[in-house]
Amino acid sequence: MGVIRKTKSVEALLNEFNQGQEAISAKQLIEQLDSKFNKTTIYRVLDRLEEDGVLHSFLGKDGLKWYAKCNGCSASKHKDVHPHFQCLKCGKVDCLSINMPIPHIPNRKVEVSQILIQGLCEQCFV
Amino acid sequence: MGVIRKTKSVEALLNEFNQGQEAISAKQLIEQLDSKFNKTTIYRVLDRLEEDGVLHSFLGKDGLKWYAKCNGCSASKHKDVHPHFQCLKCGKVDCLSINMPIPHIPNRKVEVSQILIQGLCEQCFV
DNA sequence: AATATAATGCAACTAAGTTGCGATAACAAA
DNA sequence: TTTGTTATCGCAACTTAGTTGCATTATATT
Ligand SMILES: [Mn+2]
Ligand SMILES: [Mn+2]
Ligand SMILES: [Zn+2]
Ligand SMILES: [Zn+2]
């Protein structure tokens, strides 16, 4: 059902994602905000923000859950789909605004695709 | 260091993967072989078979670890990379023998990519 | 201010996967 | 076949990301 009340935790999380464009893992958010909010709260606020189309989530290379800001999504329609990139050196994850078409696969119906590219990011790639 | 002794558990696991071509999750293998082997053993044998290039692993949509047979890989070289397909209805996962080139990404060095396509499989897609 | 209920904190829980260690069983040498 | 080495196994205890139930608190509405 998404966010209904503008609480401290909602504001704090939105603030984290407004620091930059890169993705943040739930784990990292819990560590950063440990003194201010319970981890249950953080998980629940992230859920609600995702429902609203404010954030989207995906799994990183170790199966951890990552979140990033959505562009042009709403509660009714999540249209901002794209590959993600995880740096093998510094661990940073971000959204790639490139289009990767899924080729036709015989006898199968493709619904979603999640693409995680790994390598060296802009900072780590000399 | 891979498999050195041909034990019962190694044989049993290889047998599971020789029933067909589709991927099997560690979880599923543990359930199936529960009466015969300890889960620790299963995780460890899977590790070793992967080291040998007999199996390869990847994460499914829920972050569970899946394994499938390798084609033409060895302990020294894992060359069998490809996308995977997970059926949203029956849960089945298999390897796709299609080539999906990763486009060039400015200022980044691409090392690996994992692609998980989700939809309806051959059996579930009427 | 009073009310309704969304949201929070806490503790307990779940479940996939890992670790340490003593016991067992491959396998090769004798 | 017997023996010795050690890879492998089973077990129990652990780790950790994420979830759940419930009593309490805080936000928004009247
Ligand atoms: Mn993204
Ligand atoms: Mn595969
Ligand atoms: Zn980096
Ligand atoms: Zn199916």
Short mmCIF file of N, CA and C in Angstrom, two decimals, chain B residues 12-112:
data_model
loop_
_atom_site.label_atom_id
_atom_site.label_comp_id
_atom_site.label_asym_id
_atom_site.label_seq_id
_atom_site.Cartn_x
_atom_site.Cartn_y
_atom_site.Cartn_z
N ALA B 12 26.18 -39.82 -6.63
CA ALA B 12 24.76 -39.50 -6.52
C ALA B 12 24.45 -38.16 -7.15
N LEU B 13 25.31 -37.17 -6.90
CA LEU B 13 25.06 -35.84 -7.45
C LEU B 13 25.25 -35.83 -8.96
N LEU B 14 26.29 -36.47 -9.44
CA LEU B 14 26.48 -36.54 -10.89
C LEU B 14 25.28 -37.21 -11.53
N ASN B 15 24.78 -38.22 -10.87
CA ASN B 15 23.60 -38.92 -11.37
C ASN B 15 22.39 -37.99 -11.49
N GLU B 16 22.20 -37.15 -10.50
CA GLU B 16 21.10 -36.19 -10.55
C GLU B 16 21.19 -35.30 -11.78
N PHE B 17 22.40 -34.83 -12.06
CA PHE B 17 22.56 -33.93 -13.19
C PHE B 17 22.54 -34.65 -14.53
N ASN B 18 22.68 -35.97 -14.49
CA ASN B 18 22.60 -36.72 -15.75
C ASN B 18 21.19 -37.17 -16.10
N GLN B 19 20.24 -36.85 -15.21
CA GLN B 19 18.83 -37.16 -15.52
C GLN B 19 18.31 -36.27 -16.64
N GLY B 20 18.88 -35.10 -16.77
CA GLY B 20 18.40 -34.16 -17.79
C GLY B 20 19.36 -33.00 -17.91
N GLN B 21 18.92 -32.00 -18.64
CA GLN B 21 19.81 -30.87 -18.86
C GLN B 21 19.49 -29.69 -17.96
N GLU B 22 18.38 -29.75 -17.24
CA GLU B 22 18.02 -28.53 -16.52
C GLU B 22 18.80 -28.34 -15.22
N ALA B 23 18.79 -27.09 -14.78
CA ALA B 23 19.53 -26.73 -13.57
C ALA B 23 18.80 -27.22 -12.33
N ILE B 24 19.53 -27.43 -11.24
CA ILE B 24 18.95 -27.88 -9.98
C ILE B 24 19.50 -26.98 -8.87
N SER B 25 18.63 -26.56 -8.00
CA SER B 25 19.10 -25.71 -6.90
C SER B 25 19.70 -26.56 -5.80
N ALA B 26 20.64 -25.99 -5.07
CA ALA B 26 21.23 -26.68 -3.92
C ALA B 26 20.13 -27.10 -2.96
N LYS B 27 19.19 -26.22 -2.75
CA LYS B 27 18.08 -26.51 -1.86
C LYS B 27 17.33 -27.79 -2.25
N GLN B 28 17.03 -27.86 -3.54
CA GLN B 28 16.31 -29.02 -4.07
C GLN B 28 17.12 -30.29 -3.92
N LEU B 29 18.40 -30.22 -4.18
CA LEU B 29 19.27 -31.39 -4.05
C LEU B 29 19.31 -31.87 -2.60
N ILE B 30 19.36 -30.91 -1.68
CA ILE B 30 19.40 -31.26 -0.26
C ILE B 30 18.11 -31.98 0.14
N GLU B 31 16.98 -31.48 -0.38
CA GLU B 31 15.70 -32.14 -0.07
C GLU B 31 15.65 -33.55 -0.65
N GLN B 32 16.05 -33.66 -1.92
CA GLN B 32 15.98 -34.96 -2.59
C GLN B 32 16.88 -36.01 -1.97
N LEU B 33 18.05 -35.59 -1.54
CA LEU B 33 19.03 -36.55 -1.06
C LEU B 33 19.13 -36.55 0.46
N ASP B 34 18.14 -35.97 1.08
CA ASP B 34 18.16 -35.77 2.53
C ASP B 34 18.41 -37.07 3.31
N SER B 35 17.80 -38.15 2.86
CA SER B 35 17.93 -39.41 3.59
C SER B 35 19.31 -40.05 3.41
N LYS B 36 20.01 -39.65 2.37
CA LYS B 36 21.28 -40.30 2.07
C LYS B 36 22.51 -39.50 2.48
N PHE B 37 22.41 -38.16 2.37
CA PHE B 37 23.61 -37.36 2.65
C PHE B 37 23.27 -36.13 3.47
N ASN B 38 24.24 -35.70 4.22
CA ASN B 38 24.12 -34.48 5.00
C ASN B 38 24.21 -33.26 4.07
N LYS B 39 23.51 -32.19 4.42
CA LYS B 39 23.51 -31.01 3.55
C LYS B 39 24.92 -30.42 3.39
N THR B 40 25.70 -30.51 4.45
CA THR B 40 27.08 -30.00 4.36
C THR B 40 27.84 -30.73 3.26
N THR B 41 27.68 -32.02 3.22
CA THR B 41 28.33 -32.83 2.18
C THR B 41 27.89 -32.37 0.80
N ILE B 42 26.61 -32.15 0.64
CA ILE B 42 26.11 -31.74 -0.67
C ILE B 42 26.69 -30.40 -1.10
N TYR B 43 26.69 -29.44 -0.20
CA TYR B 43 27.30 -28.15 -0.53
C TYR B 43 28.77 -28.32 -0.91
N ARG B 44 29.46 -29.19 -0.18
CA ARG B 44 30.89 -29.34 -0.44
C ARG B 44 31.17 -30.08 -1.75
N VAL B 45 30.37 -31.08 -2.06
CA VAL B 45 30.57 -31.78 -3.33
C VAL B 45 30.26 -30.85 -4.50
N LEU B 46 29.19 -30.06 -4.36
CA LEU B 46 28.87 -29.10 -5.42
C LEU B 46 30.03 -28.14 -5.64
N ASP B 47 30.60 -27.65 -4.57
CA ASP B 47 31.78 -26.79 -4.67
C ASP B 47 32.88 -27.44 -5.48
N ARG B 48 33.15 -28.68 -5.13
CA ARG B 48 34.26 -29.38 -5.79
C ARG B 48 33.98 -29.64 -7.26
N LEU B 49 32.75 -30.02 -7.56
CA LEU B 49 32.41 -30.27 -8.96
C LEU B 49 32.49 -28.97 -9.77
N GLU B 50 32.17 -27.87 -9.12
CA GLU B 50 32.28 -26.60 -9.82
C GLU B 50 33.75 -26.24 -10.07
N GLU B 51 34.56 -26.48 -9.07
CA GLU B 51 36.00 -26.24 -9.23
C GLU B 51 36.58 -27.01 -10.40
N ASP B 52 36.07 -28.22 -10.58
CA ASP B 52 36.57 -29.08 -11.66
C ASP B 52 36.02 -28.71 -13.03
N GLY B 53 35.08 -27.76 -13.07
CA GLY B 53 34.49 -27.42 -14.37
C GLY B 53 33.46 -28.42 -14.82
N VAL B 54 32.98 -29.25 -13.89
CA VAL B 54 31.92 -30.20 -14.22
C VAL B 54 30.56 -29.53 -14.12
N LEU B 55 30.42 -28.67 -13.13
CA LEU B 55 29.20 -27.89 -12.95
C LEU B 55 29.53 -26.40 -12.95
N HIS B 56 28.50 -25.60 -13.21
CA HIS B 56 28.65 -24.16 -12.97
C HIS B 56 27.46 -23.71 -12.12
N SER B 57 27.61 -22.60 -11.43
CA SER B 57 26.54 -22.14 -10.54
C SER B 57 26.15 -20.71 -10.86
N PHE B 58 24.95 -20.35 -10.42
CA PHE B 58 24.47 -18.98 -10.60
C PHE B 58 23.32 -18.78 -9.61
N LEU B 59 22.88 -17.54 -9.45
CA LEU B 59 21.80 -17.26 -8.51
C LEU B 59 20.48 -17.10 -9.24
N GLY B 60 19.46 -17.74 -8.73
CA GLY B 60 18.12 -17.60 -9.31
C GLY B 60 17.45 -16.33 -8.83
N LYS B 61 16.17 -16.18 -9.16
CA LYS B 61 15.50 -14.90 -8.89
C LYS B 61 15.34 -14.59 -7.40
N ASP B 62 15.36 -15.61 -6.56
CA ASP B 62 15.23 -15.36 -5.13
C ASP B 62 16.57 -15.38 -4.40
N GLY B 63 17.64 -15.43 -5.17
CA GLY B 63 18.96 -15.46 -4.56
C GLY B 63 19.42 -16.85 -4.17
N LEU B 64 18.62 -17.86 -4.54
CA LEU B 64 19.05 -19.25 -4.28
C LEU B 64 20.12 -19.65 -5.28
N LYS B 65 20.98 -20.58 -4.83
CA LYS B 65 22.07 -21.02 -5.70
C LYS B 65 21.64 -22.21 -6.54
N TRP B 66 21.85 -22.11 -7.83
CA TRP B 66 21.49 -23.15 -8.78
C TRP B 66 22.75 -23.68 -9.44
N TYR B 67 22.69 -24.95 -9.82
CA TYR B 67 23.81 -25.60 -10.50
C TYR B 67 23.33 -26.26 -11.78
N ALA B 68 24.23 -26.29 -12.77
CA ALA B 68 23.93 -27.01 -14.01
C ALA B 68 25.23 -27.54 -14.60
N LYS B 69 25.09 -28.52 -15.47
CA LYS B 69 26.26 -29.13 -16.09
C LYS B 69 27.00 -28.14 -16.98
N CYS B 70 28.29 -28.23 -16.99
CA CYS B 70 29.10 -27.43 -17.89
C CYS B 70 29.31 -28.19 -19.20
N ASN B 71 29.50 -27.42 -20.27
CA ASN B 71 29.85 -28.03 -21.54
C ASN B 71 31.23 -27.57 -21.96
N GLY B 72 32.16 -28.49 -21.98
CA GLY B 72 33.50 -28.17 -22.47
C GLY B 72 34.34 -27.32 -21.53
N CYS B 73 34.05 -27.40 -20.21
CA CYS B 73 34.87 -26.66 -19.27
C CYS B 73 35.83 -27.61 -18.55
N SER B 74 36.85 -27.04 -17.97
CA SER B 74 37.81 -27.83 -17.20
C SER B 74 38.15 -27.06 -15.94
N ALA B 75 38.96 -27.67 -15.09
CA ALA B 75 39.35 -27.01 -13.84
C ALA B 75 40.07 -25.70 -14.13
N SER B 76 40.83 -25.68 -15.22
CA SER B 76 41.64 -24.49 -15.50
C SER B 76 40.86 -23.42 -16.28
N LYS B 77 39.83 -23.84 -16.99
CA LYS B 77 39.12 -22.85 -17.81
C LYS B 77 37.61 -23.05 -17.85
N HIS B 78 36.91 -22.05 -17.33
CA HIS B 78 35.45 -22.06 -17.39
C HIS B 78 35.00 -21.17 -18.54
N LYS B 79 34.63 -21.78 -19.62
CA LYS B 79 34.30 -20.98 -20.81
C LYS B 79 32.83 -21.02 -21.17
N ASP B 80 32.08 -21.87 -20.48
CA ASP B 80 30.67 -22.05 -20.82
C ASP B 80 29.81 -21.00 -20.10
N VAL B 81 29.79 -19.79 -20.65
CA VAL B 81 28.97 -18.74 -20.05
C VAL B 81 27.77 -18.45 -20.94
N HIS B 82 26.64 -18.25 -20.33
CA HIS B 82 25.39 -18.09 -21.08
C HIS B 82 24.30 -17.57 -20.14
N PRO B 83 23.22 -17.07 -20.68
CA PRO B 83 22.10 -16.61 -19.85
C PRO B 83 21.32 -17.81 -19.29
N HIS B 84 20.53 -17.55 -18.27
CA HIS B 84 19.66 -18.58 -17.71
C HIS B 84 18.21 -18.13 -17.73
N PHE B 85 17.35 -19.13 -17.76
CA PHE B 85 15.92 -18.85 -17.85
C PHE B 85 15.19 -19.51 -16.69
N GLN B 86 14.40 -18.72 -15.97
CA GLN B 86 13.63 -19.28 -14.86
C GLN B 86 12.14 -19.08 -15.13
N CYS B 87 11.42 -20.20 -15.09
CA CYS B 87 9.98 -20.14 -15.36
C CYS B 87 9.24 -19.61 -14.13
N LEU B 88 8.39 -18.61 -14.35
CA LEU B 88 7.67 -17.98 -13.24
C LEU B 88 6.50 -18.83 -12.78
N LYS B 89 6.13 -19.83 -13.59
CA LYS B 89 4.98 -20.65 -13.20
C LYS B 89 5.45 -21.93 -12.49
N CYS B 90 6.31 -22.70 -13.15
CA CYS B 90 6.70 -23.99 -12.57
C CYS B 90 8.02 -23.91 -11.82
N GLY B 91 8.75 -22.82 -11.97
CA GLY B 91 9.98 -22.64 -11.21
C GLY B 91 11.22 -23.24 -11.83
N LYS B 92 11.03 -24.01 -12.90
CA LYS B 92 12.15 -24.67 -13.56
C LYS B 92 13.18 -23.66 -14.08
N VAL B 93 14.43 -24.04 -14.01
CA VAL B 93 15.50 -23.16 -14.48
C VAL B 93 16.35 -23.91 -15.48
N ASP B 94 16.68 -23.29 -16.60
CA ASP B 94 17.66 -23.92 -17.48
C ASP B 94 18.58 -22.95 -18.19
N CYS B 95 19.61 -23.53 -18.76
CA CYS B 95 20.65 -22.78 -19.44
C CYS B 95 20.17 -22.45 -20.85
N LEU B 96 20.43 -21.24 -21.29
CA LEU B 96 20.08 -20.86 -22.66
C LEU B 96 21.33 -20.85 -23.50
N SER B 97 21.30 -21.63 -24.58
CA SER B 97 22.49 -21.63 -25.43
C SER B 97 22.37 -20.58 -26.51
N ILE B 98 22.12 -19.34 -26.04
CA ILE B 98 22.12 -18.23 -26.98
C ILE B 98 23.23 -17.28 -26.59
N ASN B 99 23.66 -16.51 -27.55
CA ASN B 99 24.74 -15.58 -27.30
C ASN B 99 24.17 -14.19 -27.07
N MET B 100 24.47 -13.61 -25.92
CA MET B 100 24.00 -12.25 -25.65
C MET B 100 25.20 -11.34 -25.42
N PRO B 101 25.58 -10.64 -26.45
CA PRO B 101 26.76 -9.78 -26.31
C PRO B 101 26.48 -8.61 -25.38
N ILE B 102 27.45 -8.27 -24.55
CA ILE B 102 27.33 -7.12 -23.66
C ILE B 102 27.83 -5.90 -24.42
N PRO B 103 27.01 -4.89 -24.53
CA PRO B 103 27.45 -3.69 -25.27
C PRO B 103 28.59 -3.00 -24.54
N HIS B 104 29.31 -2.23 -25.27
CA HIS B 104 30.42 -1.49 -24.66
C HIS B 104 29.88 -0.45 -23.70
N ILE B 105 30.52 -0.36 -22.53
CA ILE B 105 30.09 0.64 -21.55
C ILE B 105 31.26 1.59 -21.32
N PRO B 106 31.04 2.88 -21.61
CA PRO B 106 32.13 3.86 -21.55
C PRO B 106 32.80 3.91 -20.17
N ASN B 107 34.10 3.95 -20.16
CA ASN B 107 34.90 4.11 -18.93
C ASN B 107 34.80 2.97 -17.94
N ARG B 108 34.29 1.83 -18.37
CA ARG B 108 34.21 0.70 -17.46
C ARG B 108 34.79 -0.53 -18.11
N LYS B 109 35.32 -1.41 -17.28
CA LYS B 109 35.84 -2.66 -17.81
C LYS B 109 34.93 -3.80 -17.40
N VAL B 110 34.33 -4.43 -18.39
CA VAL B 110 33.40 -5.52 -18.11
C VAL B 110 34.17 -6.82 -17.94
N GLU B 111 33.92 -7.52 -16.84
CA GLU B 111 34.59 -8.80 -16.60
C GLU B 111 33.62 -9.97 -16.77
N VAL B 112 32.52 -9.90 -16.09
CA VAL B 112 31.52 -10.97 -16.15
C VAL B 112 30.14 -10.36 -16.33
#
